mmCIF file of C-alpha atoms in Angstrom:
data_model
loop_
_atom_site.group_PDB
_atom_site.id
_atom_site.type_symbol
_atom_site.label_atom_id
_atom_site.label_comp_id
_atom_site.label_asym_id
_atom_site.label_seq_id
_atom_site.Cartn_x
_atom_site.Cartn_y
_atom_site.Cartn_z
ATOM 1 C CA MET A 12 1.314 -24.454 1.605
ATOM 2 C CA ALA A 13 0.152 -22.695 4.646
ATOM 3 C CA SER A 14 -3.439 -23.280 6.464
ATOM 4 C CA PHE A 15 -3.484 -19.759 7.481
ATOM 5 C CA ASP A 16 -6.289 -17.658 6.082
ATOM 6 C CA ILE A 17 -5.958 -13.973 5.471
ATOM 7 C CA PRO A 18 -8.974 -12.462 6.897
ATOM 8 C CA THR A 19 -12.089 -10.917 4.689
ATOM 9 C CA ILE A 20 -13.978 -8.298 6.699
ATOM 10 C CA ASP A 21 -17.250 -6.380 6.226
ATOM 11 C CA VAL A 22 -16.899 -2.997 6.095
ATOM 12 C CA SER A 23 -20.740 -1.567 5.263
ATOM 13 C CA PRO A 24 -21.510 -0.916 8.845
ATOM 14 C CA PHE A 25 -19.065 2.217 8.471
ATOM 15 C CA PHE A 26 -21.064 2.974 4.839
ATOM 16 C CA LYS A 27 -24.662 3.032 5.833
ATOM 17 C CA SER A 28 -26.841 5.945 7.090
ATOM 18 C CA GLU A 29 -28.614 3.568 9.306
ATOM 19 C CA GLU A 30 -26.364 3.357 12.759
ATOM 20 C CA ASN A 31 -25.472 -0.257 13.609
ATOM 21 C CA GLU A 32 -22.944 -0.146 16.187
ATOM 22 C CA GLU A 33 -22.816 -3.879 16.844
ATOM 23 C CA GLY A 34 -21.777 -4.359 13.024
ATOM 24 C CA LYS A 35 -18.972 -1.554 13.439
ATOM 25 C CA LYS A 36 -18.021 -3.106 16.790
ATOM 26 C CA LYS A 37 -17.289 -6.677 15.215
ATOM 27 C CA ALA A 38 -15.933 -4.900 12.206
ATOM 28 C CA MET A 39 -13.108 -3.404 14.526
ATOM 29 C CA GLU A 40 -12.502 -6.442 16.517
ATOM 30 C CA GLN A 41 -11.811 -8.193 13.122
ATOM 31 C CA ILE A 42 -9.225 -5.745 11.797
ATOM 32 C CA ARG A 43 -7.473 -5.046 15.455
ATOM 33 C CA GLU A 44 -6.901 -9.315 15.223
ATOM 34 C CA ALA A 45 -5.570 -8.815 11.909
ATOM 35 C CA CYS A 46 -3.527 -5.997 12.536
ATOM 36 C CA VAL A 47 -1.366 -7.945 15.111
ATOM 37 C CA ASN A 48 -1.710 -11.037 13.355
ATOM 38 C CA TYR A 49 -1.192 -10.506 10.208
ATOM 39 C CA GLY A 50 -0.707 -7.020 9.159
ATOM 40 C CA PHE A 51 -3.165 -7.641 6.046
ATOM 41 C CA PHE A 52 -6.708 -7.911 5.792
ATOM 42 C CA GLN A 53 -9.483 -7.837 2.991
ATOM 43 C CA ILE A 54 -12.599 -6.246 3.143
ATOM 44 C CA VAL A 55 -15.987 -6.110 1.511
ATOM 45 C CA ASN A 56 -18.766 -3.774 0.825
ATOM 46 C CA HIS A 57 -16.307 -0.808 1.059
ATOM 47 C CA GLY A 58 -18.343 1.720 -0.824
ATOM 48 C CA VAL A 59 -15.550 1.971 -4.267
ATOM 49 C CA PRO A 60 -17.994 0.844 -6.998
ATOM 50 C CA SER A 61 -17.004 -2.680 -8.650
ATOM 51 C CA ASP A 62 -17.214 -1.269 -12.233
ATOM 52 C CA LEU A 63 -14.655 1.770 -11.176
ATOM 53 C CA LEU A 64 -12.301 -0.401 -10.080
ATOM 54 C CA SER A 65 -12.144 -2.971 -12.878
ATOM 55 C CA ARG A 66 -12.193 0.253 -15.699
ATOM 56 C CA THR A 67 -9.313 1.473 -13.803
ATOM 57 C CA ILE A 68 -7.556 -2.014 -14.313
ATOM 58 C CA ASP A 69 -8.495 -1.912 -17.795
ATOM 59 C CA MET A 70 -7.503 1.811 -18.237
ATOM 60 C CA TYR A 71 -3.971 0.658 -16.902
ATOM 61 C CA LYS A 72 -4.281 -2.190 -19.036
ATOM 62 C CA THR A 73 -4.550 -0.071 -22.127
ATOM 63 C CA PHE A 74 -1.431 2.488 -20.298
ATOM 64 C CA PHE A 75 0.869 -0.326 -20.257
ATOM 65 C CA ALA A 76 0.330 -1.622 -24.026
ATOM 66 C CA CYS A 77 1.234 1.834 -25.658
ATOM 67 C CA SER A 78 4.816 1.856 -26.827
ATOM 68 C CA ASP A 79 7.901 2.589 -25.025
ATOM 69 C CA GLU A 80 7.895 6.274 -26.436
ATOM 70 C CA GLU A 81 4.354 7.046 -25.493
ATOM 71 C CA LYS A 82 5.056 5.642 -21.988
ATOM 72 C CA LEU A 83 8.151 7.582 -21.420
ATOM 73 C CA SER A 84 6.588 10.969 -22.219
ATOM 74 C CA VAL A 85 5.131 10.559 -19.099
ATOM 75 C CA PRO A 86 7.540 13.238 -16.939
ATOM 76 C CA ASP A 87 9.011 11.217 -13.838
ATOM 77 C CA ASN A 88 6.078 9.155 -13.110
ATOM 78 C CA TYR A 89 7.016 6.205 -15.286
ATOM 79 C CA LEU A 90 9.426 3.793 -14.414
ATOM 80 C CA LYS A 91 10.553 -0.255 -16.219
ATOM 81 C CA SER A 92 12.694 -2.204 -14.032
ATOM 82 C CA THR A 93 16.009 -2.520 -15.014
ATOM 83 C CA PRO A 94 17.544 -6.451 -16.654
ATOM 84 C CA ASN A 95 19.742 -6.236 -13.677
ATOM 85 C CA SER A 96 16.805 -5.338 -11.042
ATOM 86 C CA ALA A 97 15.025 -7.918 -9.116
ATOM 87 C CA ASP A 98 11.892 -6.253 -9.685
ATOM 88 C CA THR A 99 10.264 -7.622 -12.898
ATOM 89 C CA PHE A 100 7.511 -4.883 -13.940
ATOM 90 C CA GLU A 101 6.686 -1.471 -14.958
ATOM 91 C CA HIS A 102 4.613 1.034 -12.934
ATOM 92 C CA LEU A 103 2.844 4.570 -13.467
ATOM 93 C CA TRP A 104 2.846 6.855 -10.348
ATOM 94 C CA PHE A 105 1.176 9.586 -9.434
ATOM 95 C CA ARG A 106 1.122 12.062 -6.294
ATOM 96 C CA PHE A 107 -1.506 14.565 -5.842
ATOM 97 C CA PRO A 108 -3.156 16.672 -7.385
ATOM 98 C CA PHE A 109 -2.812 15.839 -11.171
ATOM 99 C CA SER A 110 -1.008 17.761 -13.143
ATOM 100 C CA GLY A 111 1.626 17.991 -16.012
ATOM 101 C CA PHE A 112 -0.295 15.616 -18.002
ATOM 102 C CA ASN A 113 -1.766 17.694 -20.747
ATOM 103 C CA ASN A 114 0.432 16.532 -23.610
ATOM 104 C CA CYS A 115 1.145 13.455 -22.625
ATOM 105 C CA ARG A 116 -0.767 11.053 -25.588
ATOM 106 C CA SER A 117 -0.849 7.801 -23.430
ATOM 107 C CA ILE A 118 -2.528 10.360 -20.911
ATOM 108 C CA THR A 119 -6.371 10.511 -22.375
ATOM 109 C CA PRO A 120 -8.681 12.711 -20.825
ATOM 110 C CA HIS A 121 -10.866 9.736 -20.030
ATOM 111 C CA PHE A 122 -7.446 7.844 -18.438
ATOM 112 C CA LYS A 123 -7.169 11.062 -16.092
ATOM 113 C CA LYS A 124 -11.050 11.349 -15.144
ATOM 114 C CA VAL A 125 -10.804 7.707 -13.696
ATOM 115 C CA LEU A 126 -7.983 7.811 -11.939
ATOM 116 C CA GLU A 127 -9.265 10.977 -10.327
ATOM 117 C CA GLU A 128 -12.714 9.351 -9.430
ATOM 118 C CA ILE A 129 -10.889 6.393 -8.662
ATOM 119 C CA VAL A 130 -8.585 8.096 -5.911
ATOM 120 C CA SER A 131 -11.805 10.220 -4.653
ATOM 121 C CA HIS A 132 -12.844 6.758 -3.556
ATOM 122 C CA PHE A 133 -9.813 5.581 -2.110
ATOM 123 C CA THR A 134 -9.200 8.871 -0.081
ATOM 124 C CA LYS A 135 -12.406 8.823 1.575
ATOM 125 C CA LEU A 136 -11.999 4.732 2.019
ATOM 126 C CA GLY A 137 -8.941 6.086 3.429
ATOM 127 C CA VAL A 138 -10.377 8.414 6.326
ATOM 128 C CA VAL A 139 -12.762 5.979 7.776
ATOM 129 C CA LEU A 140 -9.587 3.224 7.632
ATOM 130 C CA GLU A 141 -7.347 6.036 9.420
ATOM 131 C CA GLY A 142 -10.341 6.123 12.282
ATOM 132 C CA ILE A 143 -10.672 2.834 12.182
ATOM 133 C CA ILE A 144 -7.084 1.766 12.845
ATOM 134 C CA SER A 145 -6.472 4.599 15.462
ATOM 135 C CA GLU A 146 -9.815 3.513 17.359
ATOM 136 C CA CYS A 147 -8.297 -0.334 16.928
ATOM 137 C CA LEU A 148 -5.016 1.028 19.212
ATOM 138 C CA GLY A 149 -7.271 2.882 21.524
ATOM 139 C CA LEU A 150 -6.625 5.934 20.453
ATOM 140 C CA PRO A 151 -8.884 8.994 19.353
ATOM 141 C CA PRO A 152 -10.737 8.292 16.242
ATOM 142 C CA ASP A 153 -8.819 11.562 14.272
ATOM 143 C CA PHE A 154 -5.877 10.934 15.769
ATOM 144 C CA LEU A 155 -3.963 9.727 13.222
ATOM 145 C CA SER A 156 -5.293 12.488 11.295
ATOM 146 C CA ASN A 157 -2.723 15.031 12.784
ATOM 147 C CA TYR A 158 -0.175 13.341 10.613
ATOM 148 C CA ARG A 159 -1.902 13.857 7.652
ATOM 149 C CA ASN A 160 -2.554 17.824 7.337
ATOM 150 C CA ASP A 161 -2.092 17.461 3.435
ATOM 151 C CA ARG A 162 -2.601 14.673 1.040
ATOM 152 C CA SER A 163 1.103 15.494 -0.412
ATOM 153 C CA ARG A 164 2.213 12.046 0.199
ATOM 154 C CA ASP A 165 -1.109 10.072 -1.049
ATOM 155 C CA SER A 166 -0.105 7.996 -4.540
ATOM 156 C CA LEU A 167 -1.605 5.998 -6.784
ATOM 157 C CA MET A 168 0.635 3.549 -8.206
ATOM 158 C CA GLY A 169 -0.458 1.453 -11.587
ATOM 159 C CA LEU A 170 1.807 -2.243 -11.535
ATOM 160 C CA HIS A 171 2.401 -4.219 -14.649
ATOM 161 C CA TYR A 172 4.272 -7.406 -13.800
ATOM 162 C CA PHE A 173 5.729 -9.674 -16.848
ATOM 163 C CA PRO A 174 5.533 -13.044 -17.451
ATOM 164 C CA ALA A 175 7.496 -15.148 -15.291
ATOM 165 C CA THR A 176 10.616 -16.955 -17.273
ATOM 166 C CA GLU A 177 11.612 -20.307 -16.995
ATOM 167 C CA ASP A 178 14.618 -19.306 -14.428
ATOM 168 C CA ASP A 179 12.579 -16.783 -12.510
ATOM 169 C CA ASN A 180 9.245 -16.087 -11.242
ATOM 170 C CA THR A 181 9.781 -12.911 -8.659
ATOM 171 C CA GLY A 182 7.700 -10.121 -9.296
ATOM 172 C CA LYS A 183 8.182 -7.938 -6.309
ATOM 173 C CA PRO A 184 10.349 -8.896 -3.680
ATOM 174 C CA ALA A 185 10.197 -8.854 -0.055
ATOM 175 C CA HIS A 186 9.294 -5.629 1.586
ATOM 176 C CA GLU A 187 7.242 -3.399 3.839
ATOM 177 C CA ASP A 188 5.368 -0.503 2.579
ATOM 178 C CA PRO A 189 6.884 2.741 4.267
ATOM 179 C CA GLY A 190 3.511 4.504 5.092
ATOM 180 C CA CYS A 191 0.113 4.558 7.370
ATOM 181 C CA PHE A 192 -0.922 1.395 4.946
ATOM 182 C CA THR A 193 -1.623 0.493 1.821
ATOM 183 C CA ILE A 194 -4.813 -0.052 -0.562
ATOM 184 C CA LEU A 195 -4.550 -2.593 -3.123
ATOM 185 C CA TYR A 196 -6.629 -3.823 -6.008
ATOM 186 C CA GLN A 197 -5.370 -7.161 -8.027
ATOM 187 C CA ASP A 198 -6.879 -8.511 -11.030
ATOM 188 C CA GLU A 199 -7.664 -11.867 -11.932
ATOM 189 C CA ILE A 200 -4.397 -13.258 -11.921
ATOM 190 C CA GLY A 201 -3.054 -13.103 -8.243
ATOM 191 C CA GLY A 202 0.234 -13.392 -7.162
ATOM 192 C CA LEU A 203 -0.045 -10.876 -4.239
ATOM 193 C CA GLN A 204 1.519 -13.353 -1.072
ATOM 194 C CA VAL A 205 1.898 -12.255 2.764
ATOM 195 C CA HIS A 206 4.552 -13.525 5.063
ATOM 196 C CA LYS A 207 3.414 -15.235 8.489
ATOM 197 C CA ASP A 208 5.146 -17.682 10.917
ATOM 198 C CA ASP A 209 8.009 -18.652 7.998
ATOM 199 C CA HIS A 210 4.988 -19.330 5.298
ATOM 200 C CA TRP A 211 3.708 -17.281 2.388
ATOM 201 C CA ILE A 212 0.422 -16.912 2.753
ATOM 202 C CA PRO A 213 -1.404 -16.607 -1.169
ATOM 203 C CA ILE A 214 -4.431 -13.348 -1.518
ATOM 204 C CA ALA A 215 -6.844 -14.931 -3.555
ATOM 205 C CA PRO A 216 -8.084 -12.415 -5.946
ATOM 206 C CA SER A 217 -11.729 -11.212 -5.625
ATOM 207 C CA LYS A 218 -13.206 -8.492 -8.139
ATOM 208 C CA ASP A 219 -15.028 -7.045 -5.310
ATOM 209 C CA LYS A 220 -12.181 -7.171 -2.454
ATOM 210 C CA LEU A 221 -9.554 -4.865 -1.549
ATOM 211 C CA VAL A 222 -6.611 -5.863 -0.050
ATOM 212 C CA VAL A 223 -5.228 -3.588 2.979
ATOM 213 C CA ASN A 224 -2.052 -3.753 4.779
ATOM 214 C CA ILE A 225 -0.499 -2.006 7.518
ATOM 215 C CA GLY A 226 2.659 0.321 6.630
ATOM 216 C CA ASP A 227 5.738 0.568 9.013
ATOM 217 C CA VAL A 228 3.876 4.549 10.473
ATOM 218 C CA ILE A 229 1.531 2.659 12.182
ATOM 219 C CA GLN A 230 4.239 -0.439 13.411
ATOM 220 C CA VAL A 231 6.603 2.803 14.640
ATOM 221 C CA LEU A 232 3.230 4.278 16.503
ATOM 222 C CA SER A 233 2.690 1.246 18.102
ATOM 223 C CA ASN A 234 5.916 -0.062 18.922
ATOM 224 C CA ASN A 235 5.078 -3.247 16.993
ATOM 225 C CA LYS A 236 1.920 -3.571 18.486
ATOM 226 C CA PHE A 237 0.489 -3.512 14.774
ATOM 227 C CA LYS A 238 2.479 -5.465 11.868
ATOM 228 C CA SER A 239 3.642 -4.509 9.187
ATOM 229 C CA ALA A 240 3.549 -6.906 7.189
ATOM 230 C CA THR A 241 6.373 -8.518 4.535
ATOM 231 C CA HIS A 242 4.945 -9.196 0.932
ATOM 232 C CA LYS A 243 5.910 -10.147 -2.197
ATOM 233 C CA VAL A 244 4.618 -10.710 -5.848
ATOM 234 C CA VAL A 245 5.308 -14.020 -7.671
ATOM 235 C CA ARG A 246 4.855 -13.539 -11.404
ATOM 236 C CA PRO A 247 2.770 -15.930 -13.163
ATOM 237 C CA GLY A 248 3.734 -18.045 -16.342
ATOM 238 C CA GLU A 249 3.060 -17.353 -19.550
ATOM 239 C CA THR A 250 0.487 -14.350 -18.768
ATOM 240 C CA ASN A 251 1.208 -10.640 -17.619
ATOM 241 C CA ARG A 252 -0.394 -9.377 -13.984
ATOM 242 C CA TYR A 253 -1.641 -6.017 -13.295
ATOM 243 C CA SER A 254 -3.024 -3.944 -10.116
ATOM 244 C CA TYR A 255 -2.711 -1.047 -8.124
ATOM 245 C CA VAL A 256 -1.805 0.470 -5.155
ATOM 246 C CA PHE A 257 -3.119 3.977 -3.425
ATOM 247 C CA PHE A 258 -0.430 4.451 -0.497
ATOM 248 C CA TYR A 259 -1.784 6.152 2.537
ATOM 249 C CA ASN A 260 0.939 8.373 4.267
ATOM 250 C CA VAL A 261 2.419 10.951 6.169
ATOM 251 C CA GLN A 262 2.828 15.036 5.877
ATOM 252 C CA GLY A 263 6.320 14.753 5.135
ATOM 253 C CA ASP A 264 7.700 16.698 7.871
ATOM 254 C CA LYS A 265 5.863 14.480 10.407
ATOM 255 C CA TRP A 266 8.110 13.527 13.343
ATOM 256 C CA VAL A 267 7.345 9.478 13.559
ATOM 257 C CA GLU A 268 8.091 7.295 16.595
ATOM 258 C CA PRO A 269 6.443 5.147 19.350
ATOM 259 C CA LEU A 270 3.972 6.943 21.179
ATOM 260 C CA PRO A 271 3.988 6.853 25.111
ATOM 261 C CA GLN A 272 0.646 4.931 25.215
ATOM 262 C CA PHE A 273 2.771 1.961 24.124
ATOM 263 C CA THR A 274 6.098 2.560 25.663
ATOM 264 C CA LYS A 275 6.829 4.482 28.937
ATOM 265 C CA GLU A 276 2.958 4.797 30.107
ATOM 266 C CA ILE A 277 2.768 0.873 30.170
ATOM 267 C CA GLY A 278 6.581 0.521 30.860
ATOM 268 C CA GLU A 279 7.793 -0.689 27.906
ATOM 269 C CA SER A 280 10.822 0.378 26.155
ATOM 270 C CA PRO A 281 10.963 1.724 22.808
ATOM 271 C CA LYS A 282 11.643 -0.697 19.943
ATOM 272 C CA TYR A 283 12.450 2.428 17.465
ATOM 273 C CA ARG A 284 14.530 6.426 17.273
ATOM 274 C CA GLY A 285 12.554 8.571 16.164
ATOM 275 C CA PHE A 286 12.515 10.117 12.549
ATOM 276 C CA VAL A 287 10.854 12.480 9.655
ATOM 277 C CA PHE A 288 9.023 10.359 7.060
ATOM 278 C CA GLU A 289 10.450 12.446 4.287
ATOM 279 C CA GLU A 290 13.604 11.340 5.271
ATOM 280 C CA TYR A 291 12.291 7.339 5.605
ATOM 281 C CA HIS A 292 10.471 7.425 2.623
ATOM 282 C CA GLN A 293 14.177 9.265 0.403
ATOM 283 C CA LEU A 294 15.964 6.019 1.903
ATOM 284 C CA ARG A 295 13.206 3.724 0.773
ATOM 285 C CA PHE A 296 13.090 5.417 -2.868
ATOM 286 C CA ARG A 297 16.395 5.123 -3.498
ATOM 287 C CA ASN A 298 16.071 1.357 -2.830
ATOM 288 C CA ARG A 299 14.382 1.589 -5.945
ATOM 289 C CA SER A 300 16.071 3.666 -7.912
ATOM 290 C CA HIS A 301 19.632 3.108 -6.830
ATOM 291 C CA PRO A 302 19.882 -0.695 -5.492
ATOM 292 C CA PRO A 303 22.112 -1.925 -3.745
ATOM 293 C CA ASP A 304 24.510 -4.385 -5.000
ATOM 294 C CA ARG A 305 23.810 -6.631 -1.894
ATOM 295 C CA PRO A 306 19.706 -7.476 -0.798
ATOM 296 C CA GLU A 307 21.057 -7.520 2.755
ATOM 297 C CA ASP A 308 21.952 -3.593 2.035
ATOM 298 C CA LEU A 309 18.485 -2.214 1.264
ATOM 299 C CA ILE A 310 16.786 -0.208 3.597
ATOM 300 C CA HIS A 311 13.851 -1.416 6.017
ATOM 301 C CA ILE A 312 12.354 -0.034 8.881
ATOM 302 C CA THR A 313 14.984 -2.007 11.316
ATOM 303 C CA HIS A 314 17.187 0.937 9.995
ATOM 304 C CA TYR A 315 16.174 3.019 12.990
ATOM 305 C CA SER A 316 15.413 0.061 15.344
ATOM 306 C CA ILE A 317 16.689 0.033 18.974
ATOM 307 C CA SER A 318 18.886 -2.830 20.449
ATOM 308 C CA ASN A 319 17.640 -2.948 23.736
#
């Protein structure tokens, strides 16, 4: 087992009314180091109520306990992995604003209200993290907001992983997230692991902590200065695992390429060719909707890598 520990960072200085520049500076230094070394970190005192985090996971558990008929009544938003898929889970996915669920028995008004509440908190937290990450890269605090003129690509996904079998404990195979960054909450079961230096490091669950991981967009913009970490989910035996993730993405029509601050201005060659985010997002979606026969044919950000 690896001896690495994913850092846990107190971000309360960014949410308190009184100024605490020393606290902000310390948190930013820790986040910068985590983005360079891991691409993953956990945060506490993040402004999202603990009871709301728990209520949201309970609502997802209730939804996933519904019959397949009820779950499939949610148009285009529910997916259950196929028997030949490497994934072994089901998920409920929403883009914003919520619409079209008035006639779905499994999406009660209370469930919808809870989802809207958690999305509101995650969006506010995302704006704060966006500014912190911008500054950690040496960019103006509002730099990344220029890639987000609307929220059309943000999404919330609830996940239910089935118990492991004797032959297979894969929940979600090794992958990276395509957007800016992801905010995740997992139940007490755990199972999330991040890859570093040929080791898989388990992320211990906590009812008060949120996991943040850097996505491919940040890795490309920073020309690999910040890492989009490879991670996976391992299913526990004899029990179900639940989690939910908020994908903080960029606008679909935005052009993404290594910034001059990390290339020509410091004499380094770009490691990626530019692309429109929606193009990459669709390629990654196709990995799930039409998985290739060979795992090596899955699309990753290396699809845009430049060989120097």
